[in-house]
XYZ file of C-alpha atoms in Angstrom:
476
model
C -22.305 -17.814 14.594
C -20.642 -19.593 11.686
C -18.707 -22.603 12.991
C -15.741 -21.894 10.743
C -15.387 -18.235 11.762
C -11.725 -18.787 12.585
C -11.133 -20.204 9.112
C -12.859 -17.216 7.507
C -10.577 -14.910 9.482
C -7.498 -16.808 8.287
C -8.677 -16.624 4.681
C -8.425 -12.825 4.585
C -4.804 -12.671 5.798
C -1.786 -12.468 3.464
C 1.366 -12.555 5.631
C 5.028 -12.797 4.766
C 7.712 -14.741 6.606
C 11.467 -14.647 7.104
C 13.918 -17.138 5.670
C 14.395 -19.295 2.601
C 12.235 -22.228 3.722
C 8.551 -22.242 4.525
C 8.410 -22.387 8.341
C 6.382 -25.047 10.113
C 4.121 -22.443 11.694
C 3.226 -21.110 8.246
C 2.391 -24.644 7.119
C 0.150 -24.940 10.147
C -1.543 -21.651 9.275
C -2.162 -22.885 5.730
C -3.770 -26.003 7.195
C -6.102 -23.694 9.117
C -7.251 -21.865 5.999
C -4.656 -19.099 5.534
C -5.751 -17.370 2.335
C -2.382 -16.355 0.980
C 1.310 -15.674 1.499
C 3.354 -12.755 0.164
C 6.950 -13.459 -0.848
C 9.926 -11.114 -0.650
C 13.549 -11.271 -1.790
C 14.443 -12.597 1.659
C 12.586 -15.817 0.746
C 14.900 -16.722 -2.162
C 14.819 -18.952 -4.097
C 11.290 -17.697 -4.710
C 10.256 -20.384 -7.163
C 11.006 -23.005 -4.532
C 9.117 -20.993 -1.907
C 6.081 -20.720 -4.178
C 6.178 -24.454 -4.900
C 6.358 -25.243 -1.182
C 3.301 -23.110 -0.477
C 1.272 -24.480 -3.365
C 2.251 -28.073 -2.581
C 0.993 -27.636 0.958
C -2.119 -25.631 0.053
C -2.936 -25.539 -3.677
C -5.679 -22.931 -3.206
C -3.539 -20.448 -1.266
C -2.696 -17.219 -3.078
C 1.038 -16.720 -3.606
C 1.656 -12.991 -4.020
C 4.765 -10.978 -4.820
C 5.772 -7.388 -5.650
C 7.245 -7.810 -9.124
C 6.845 -4.435 -10.816
C 9.957 -4.654 -12.952
C 12.597 -1.961 -12.865
C 13.356 -0.730 -9.379
C 10.949 -3.093 -7.612
C 11.888 -6.699 -8.224
C 11.859 -9.643 -5.865
C 12.734 -12.463 -8.265
C 15.677 -10.693 -9.932
C 16.951 -8.560 -7.093
C 20.493 -9.962 -7.181
C 21.346 -8.796 -10.697
C 18.522 -6.374 -11.486
C 15.286 -6.763 -13.398
C 15.166 -8.081 -16.951
C 12.485 -5.501 -17.782
C 12.502 -1.729 -17.231
C 10.062 -0.141 -14.828
C 6.960 1.898 -15.507
C 8.601 5.287 -16.068
C 10.672 3.911 -18.922
C 7.566 2.352 -20.468
C 5.744 5.665 -20.153
C 8.604 7.498 -21.876
C 8.370 5.088 -24.818
C 4.543 5.327 -24.749
C 3.915 2.190 -26.803
C 1.015 0.328 -25.171
C 1.715 -2.824 -27.175
C 5.264 -2.857 -25.815
C 3.975 -2.282 -22.283
C 1.612 -5.219 -22.708
C 4.519 -7.371 -23.917
C 6.575 -6.391 -20.874
C 3.636 -7.141 -18.575
C 3.177 -10.488 -20.264
C 6.880 -11.267 -19.857
C 6.609 -10.575 -16.129
C 3.462 -12.681 -15.976
C 5.297 -15.467 -17.809
C 8.122 -15.419 -15.255
C 5.666 -15.558 -12.364
C 3.565 -18.238 -14.057
C 6.634 -20.419 -14.354
C 7.283 -20.019 -10.639
C 3.728 -20.751 -9.517
C 2.870 -17.223 -8.345
C -0.852 -16.408 -8.242
C -0.879 -12.625 -7.815
C 1.477 -9.846 -8.837
C 1.144 -6.727 -6.663
C 1.563 -4.620 -9.814
C 1.197 -2.366 -11.725
C 1.724 0.881 -9.880
C -1.180 2.977 -11.190
C -0.202 6.153 -9.339
C 0.118 9.378 -11.332
C 3.445 10.879 -10.245
C 2.075 14.410 -10.058
C 4.627 15.612 -7.507
C 8.266 15.543 -8.709
C 9.401 15.473 -5.068
C 7.602 12.175 -4.409
C 10.050 10.023 -2.414
C 8.449 6.595 -2.903
C 6.713 6.486 -6.312
C 8.894 8.351 -8.841
C 10.038 5.977 -11.594
C 7.559 3.353 -10.373
C 4.852 5.463 -12.056
C 4.284 5.516 -15.808
C 4.493 9.318 -15.545
C 2.752 12.556 -14.515
C -0.043 12.485 -17.118
C -3.305 10.737 -16.096
C -4.226 9.625 -19.607
C -0.789 8.135 -20.225
C -0.816 6.322 -16.887
C -4.345 5.042 -17.516
C -3.621 3.511 -20.912
C -0.389 1.882 -19.755
C -1.997 0.581 -16.579
C -4.632 -1.156 -18.700
C -1.978 -2.539 -21.062
C 0.143 -3.839 -18.188
C -2.884 -5.533 -16.606
C -3.726 -7.139 -19.945
C -0.159 -8.422 -20.251
C 0.144 -9.946 -16.798
C -3.331 -11.449 -16.769
C -2.951 -12.609 -20.355
C -0.207 -14.865 -18.986
C -2.643 -16.349 -16.468
C -1.417 -14.447 -13.376
C -3.645 -12.005 -11.479
C -2.597 -8.338 -11.502
C -3.108 -5.786 -8.731
C -3.305 -2.036 -9.457
C -1.940 0.118 -6.638
C -1.994 2.363 -4.516
C -5.650 3.440 -4.521
C -6.769 6.243 -4.549
C -3.344 7.446 -5.739
C 0.060 7.900 -4.041
C 1.521 10.181 -6.703
C 0.949 13.603 -5.168
C 2.745 13.027 -1.880
C 6.004 14.146 -0.309
C 6.001 11.512 2.437
C 6.892 7.837 2.161
C 4.033 5.826 3.691
C 6.570 3.284 4.951
C 7.710 5.986 7.372
C 4.705 8.225 8.098
C 1.190 8.998 6.917
C 1.181 11.013 3.666
C -1.601 13.507 2.957
C -2.985 14.060 -0.523
C -4.063 17.701 -0.639
C -6.435 17.524 -3.583
C -10.069 18.389 -4.109
C -12.585 15.719 -5.004
C -12.680 17.093 -8.543
C -8.891 16.957 -8.881
C -8.818 13.378 -7.635
C -11.417 12.429 -10.233
C -9.517 14.195 -12.998
C -5.959 13.240 -12.085
C -5.671 10.250 -9.742
C -8.650 8.035 -10.471
C -8.457 7.526 -14.275
C -5.768 4.805 -14.054
C -7.844 2.870 -11.528
C -10.934 3.233 -13.696
C -8.872 1.902 -16.597
C -7.682 -1.029 -14.506
C -11.253 -1.886 -13.499
C -12.377 -1.688 -17.133
C -9.449 -3.946 -18.092
C -10.723 -6.572 -15.659
C -7.988 -6.297 -13.041
C -8.492 -9.024 -10.441
C -7.148 -7.036 -7.493
C -6.507 -3.491 -6.306
C -4.245 -2.457 -3.434
C -5.246 0.511 -1.298
C -2.612 2.941 -0.082
C -2.001 4.264 3.407
C -2.946 7.819 2.427
C -4.917 10.512 4.168
C -7.156 12.105 1.546
C -9.217 14.769 3.346
C -11.469 15.279 0.327
C -12.649 11.702 0.875
C -12.188 11.253 4.613
C -10.651 13.922 6.884
C -9.956 11.496 9.726
C -8.828 8.102 8.449
C -6.324 6.923 5.810
C -7.850 5.313 2.750
C -6.959 1.831 4.014
C -9.366 2.310 6.909
C -11.937 4.532 5.224
C -15.324 3.258 4.099
C -15.756 6.448 2.078
C -12.644 5.609 0.047
C -12.943 1.842 -0.264
C -16.657 1.081 -0.313
C -18.320 4.275 -1.478
C -15.702 5.374 -4.029
C -13.929 2.222 -5.248
C -16.872 -0.171 -5.002
C -19.714 2.261 -5.560
C -18.447 4.813 -8.065
C -15.719 2.864 -9.861
C -17.643 -0.410 -9.775
C -14.768 -2.623 -8.655
C -15.903 -6.032 -7.394
C -12.577 -7.852 -7.242
C -10.252 -8.459 -4.297
C -9.133 -5.325 -2.461
C -5.905 -5.855 -0.532
C -4.229 -3.492 1.901
C -0.689 -2.287 1.617
C 1.467 -3.832 4.338
C -0.028 -2.996 7.729
C 3.353 -2.730 9.467
C 4.065 0.457 7.493
C 4.277 3.406 9.877
C 1.546 5.355 8.085
C -1.013 3.145 9.840
C 1.092 1.281 12.398
C 1.669 4.542 14.271
C -2.105 4.960 14.636
C -3.384 1.549 15.725
C -2.298 -1.917 16.795
C -2.092 -4.522 13.991
C -5.306 -6.284 14.984
C -7.286 -3.060 14.995
C -5.839 -2.077 11.612
C -6.974 -5.422 10.181
C -10.481 -5.085 11.607
C -10.888 -1.462 10.528
C -9.631 -2.236 7.017
C -12.051 -5.141 6.621
C -14.927 -3.064 7.953
C -14.047 -0.287 5.495
C -14.216 -2.683 2.547
C -10.826 -4.391 2.214
C -10.864 -8.122 1.512
C -7.288 -9.138 2.269
C -4.844 -7.820 4.859
C -1.182 -7.819 3.843
C 1.201 -8.237 6.774
C 4.633 -8.376 5.216
C 6.584 -8.848 8.435
C 4.771 -11.033 10.926
C 5.651 -13.718 13.445
C 3.630 -16.804 14.295
C 2.198 -15.070 17.364
C 1.487 -11.955 15.345
C -0.414 -13.873 12.685
C -2.662 -15.601 15.173
C -3.183 -12.316 17.012
C -4.515 -10.870 13.742
C -6.828 -13.831 13.310
C -8.077 -13.572 16.877
C -8.693 -9.836 16.536
C -10.886 -10.440 13.481
C -12.792 -13.246 15.185
C -13.371 -11.152 18.301
C -14.547 -8.197 16.203
C -17.200 -10.394 14.593
C -18.295 -11.819 17.928
C -18.567 -8.361 19.462
C -20.482 -6.956 16.509
C -17.717 -4.534 15.476
C -17.252 -6.351 12.169
C -20.360 -7.844 10.542
C -19.939 -11.519 9.805
C -21.450 -10.925 6.365
C -18.634 -8.466 5.580
C -15.994 -11.022 6.607
C -17.689 -13.734 4.536
C -17.823 -11.398 1.535
C -14.123 -10.591 1.911
C -13.178 -14.268 2.156
C -15.264 -15.024 -0.934
C -13.387 -12.388 -2.937
C -10.062 -13.889 -1.851
C -11.226 -17.334 -2.928
C -12.435 -15.869 -6.235
C -8.875 -14.810 -7.129
C -7.648 -18.317 -6.350
C -10.454 -19.817 -8.445
C -9.700 -17.432 -11.324
C -6.044 -18.476 -11.256
C -6.989 -22.156 -11.251
C -8.994 -21.565 -14.412
C -6.109 -19.920 -16.303
C -3.815 -22.936 -16.693
C -4.180 -22.896 -20.473
C -3.136 -19.217 -20.619
C -0.090 -19.919 -18.473
C 0.909 -22.885 -20.628
C 0.539 -20.770 -23.755
C 2.572 -17.908 -22.292
C 5.358 -20.266 -21.213
C 5.424 -21.751 -24.718
C 5.839 -18.290 -26.277
C 8.901 -16.676 -24.645
C 9.561 -13.016 -25.399
C 12.900 -12.562 -23.685
C 13.829 -9.517 -25.781
C 10.838 -7.420 -24.725
C 12.608 -5.910 -21.734
C 15.777 -4.955 -23.573
C 13.800 -3.557 -26.502
C 11.848 -1.366 -24.088
C 15.003 -0.234 -22.267
C 16.703 0.723 -25.520
C 13.655 2.633 -26.699
C 13.389 4.489 -23.369
C 17.021 5.625 -23.267
C 17.234 9.399 -23.666
C 20.606 10.728 -24.823
C 21.825 14.333 -24.955
C 25.225 15.104 -26.404
C 27.662 12.638 -27.920
C 30.372 10.593 -26.286
C 31.892 7.167 -26.643
C 34.059 5.250 -24.204
C 37.149 3.814 -25.838
C 38.712 2.514 -22.651
C 37.628 1.345 -19.193
C 36.267 4.291 -17.208
C 36.178 5.320 -13.603
C 32.510 5.029 -12.603
C 31.451 7.155 -9.645
C 28.057 6.012 -8.350
C 26.358 8.784 -6.417
C 24.090 6.700 -4.230
C 20.781 8.010 -2.990
C 18.690 6.243 -0.395
C 15.838 4.421 -2.055
C 12.497 4.014 -0.325
C 11.855 0.937 1.791
C 9.830 -0.520 -1.065
C 13.128 -1.149 -2.866
C 15.376 -4.016 -1.807
C 18.548 -2.200 -0.859
C 20.754 -4.819 -2.534
C 19.141 -4.089 -5.913
C 22.082 -2.853 -8.056
C 21.967 -0.026 -10.575
C 23.889 -2.365 -12.842
C 25.657 0.386 -14.791
C 29.169 -0.450 -13.623
C 28.662 -4.162 -14.267
C 27.307 -3.475 -17.753
C 30.239 -1.196 -18.603
C 32.747 -3.651 -17.130
C 31.355 -6.438 -19.307
C 32.163 -4.364 -22.383
C 35.284 -2.673 -21.020
C 37.247 -4.888 -18.607
C 39.142 -2.831 -16.088
C 36.227 -0.495 -15.374
C 36.551 0.797 -11.816
C 33.691 1.633 -9.441
C 33.724 4.179 -6.610
C 30.481 4.337 -4.597
C 29.604 7.713 -3.105
C 27.344 7.828 -0.079
C 24.708 10.574 0.270
C 26.303 13.958 0.891
C 29.875 12.701 0.444
C 32.446 14.641 -1.560
C 33.422 13.598 -5.044
C 36.606 11.530 -5.292
C 39.457 12.637 -7.576
C 38.212 12.107 -11.125
C 41.653 11.719 -12.699
C 42.319 12.250 -16.380
C 41.012 9.031 -17.917
C 37.448 8.275 -19.042
C 34.943 9.105 -16.287
C 31.263 8.345 -15.783
C 29.028 9.773 -13.071
C 25.969 7.640 -12.239
C 23.186 9.400 -10.308
C 19.555 8.735 -9.440
C 16.673 11.214 -9.347
C 18.773 14.334 -9.826
C 15.526 16.259 -10.314
C 14.602 15.468 -6.706
C 17.916 15.900 -4.878
C 19.695 19.291 -4.759
C 22.865 17.701 -3.359
C 23.000 15.325 -6.324
C 22.714 18.245 -8.731
C 25.556 19.936 -6.850
C 27.776 16.868 -7.355
C 26.931 16.870 -11.058
C 27.817 20.566 -11.370
C 31.083 20.015 -9.525
C 31.996 17.009 -11.669
C 31.269 18.891 -14.901
C 33.401 21.849 -13.725
C 36.324 19.544 -12.990
C 35.833 17.310 -15.999
C 33.789 18.894 -18.813
C 34.186 15.622 -20.723
C 32.482 13.542 -18.037
C 29.508 11.362 -18.984
C 26.464 11.549 -16.698
C 23.951 8.707 -16.435
C 20.746 9.285 -14.450
C 18.836 6.117 -13.524
C 15.857 7.993 -12.101
C 13.935 11.146 -12.953
C 16.644 13.382 -14.415
C 17.370 17.072 -14.056
C 18.543 19.226 -16.961
C 21.180 17.374 -19.034
C 24.780 18.065 -18.083
C 28.170 16.725 -19.119
C 29.695 15.872 -22.466
C 26.931 13.306 -22.767
C 23.883 12.782 -20.596
C 21.988 9.486 -20.619
C 18.675 8.999 -18.834
C 17.538 5.400 -18.395
C 14.329 6.409 -16.540
C 14.730 3.572 -14.082
C 16.951 0.950 -12.538
C 17.103 -2.448 -14.216
C 19.667 -4.781 -15.685
C 18.430 -4.076 -19.193
C 18.378 -0.310 -18.646
C 22.024 -0.454 -17.629
C 22.787 -2.650 -20.644
C 21.106 -0.173 -22.992
C 23.203 2.676 -21.592
C 26.421 0.661 -21.817
C 25.658 -0.310 -25.404
C 25.181 3.326 -26.382
C 28.531 4.307 -24.853
C 30.645 1.416 -26.100
C 29.336 0.399 -29.505
């Protein structure tokens, strides 16, 4: 038995923590070989958090979900400075996507982040998908593949490791894996044709990490979700796609797997299936050490081969070593700011039907839909703020799901919605608003339905720059 078995077990764990300061117990875990830490908006200021981790353990991986658009951790208070994947797919300019990826990588490089859990490489094949949607580059496999590769090139060109997710593809689902286990009802041939091309492209682009999704894919494994399936992780991803980088799980507290097994068993099963790092986004000190102990006990009992654990730990350390070798790329990226990339992309993505211009401050009715748990709920759409900056006196009325429209008055009116294509009740509110006020302007920040209103603007995602692009079009 390897004398540092406990340290090997710590190396393959990537937990999160609560609060703005690195807790003492997390410092202690880093001293014992903890391989990485994942940061969330709750850990703000994130640059300070990353510095604290790296100062205590320079080799530890600092990971974060910074997709741009809807999913931002660094810019959650005011919205992302770059649009998300759907907007980039609408523009379909791979050089622009690479610039946006590089800009994100530059931001993370400046903060000391090692690994970006992005891009989302899922093909959004199902319009009813409740958790991917605008996080995907689109519904076409070839489009998603080329933009996934460009995004990876951008982030890693700035000296930060990228992570394509959610293998083998979360796009054709109607269930949010945060809440329950989704099933992908697709044949092996359909998976190969539709869902796998973006991951092949990521591998060919040299992506340093891939995240597996908590998805039941019966064509691969009728019994276990991909996270726990050797057929999915080892035979398909390693064997057929040839990926030899670090494979990290999606967060193991998500109900898709947490409803099936205890955390320690999830960690052991994932490692045995071929995962190299176990993400535990919400974990206590006791919970972290319980995960470690479960892995150690699995090796001692023969459930998990020690060679598999050693291989996983080596792949984690390889990402850290890669990052250490990219200092020159990070310095170069930081010396070459491209702050306009995000706004340029948002402007290019804006889709406008009809013609309208606001000459005075409007009433803005925000028809709020519940975002998935992947989205920080404080992340603003930004549309009202952007309009108010141009037209002081702009008023905002938030509308909760299912609520009736407020009186729209006679002055300028704007209706802001999200994912009208997915929500019948949202489409009903749009129809009602247009009946009452044919001159109303509709802005959809998600995947839009058929255009309606005197003018219809689709931003194809939530971000500060997407809102700015829409406000510019209406006020200039």
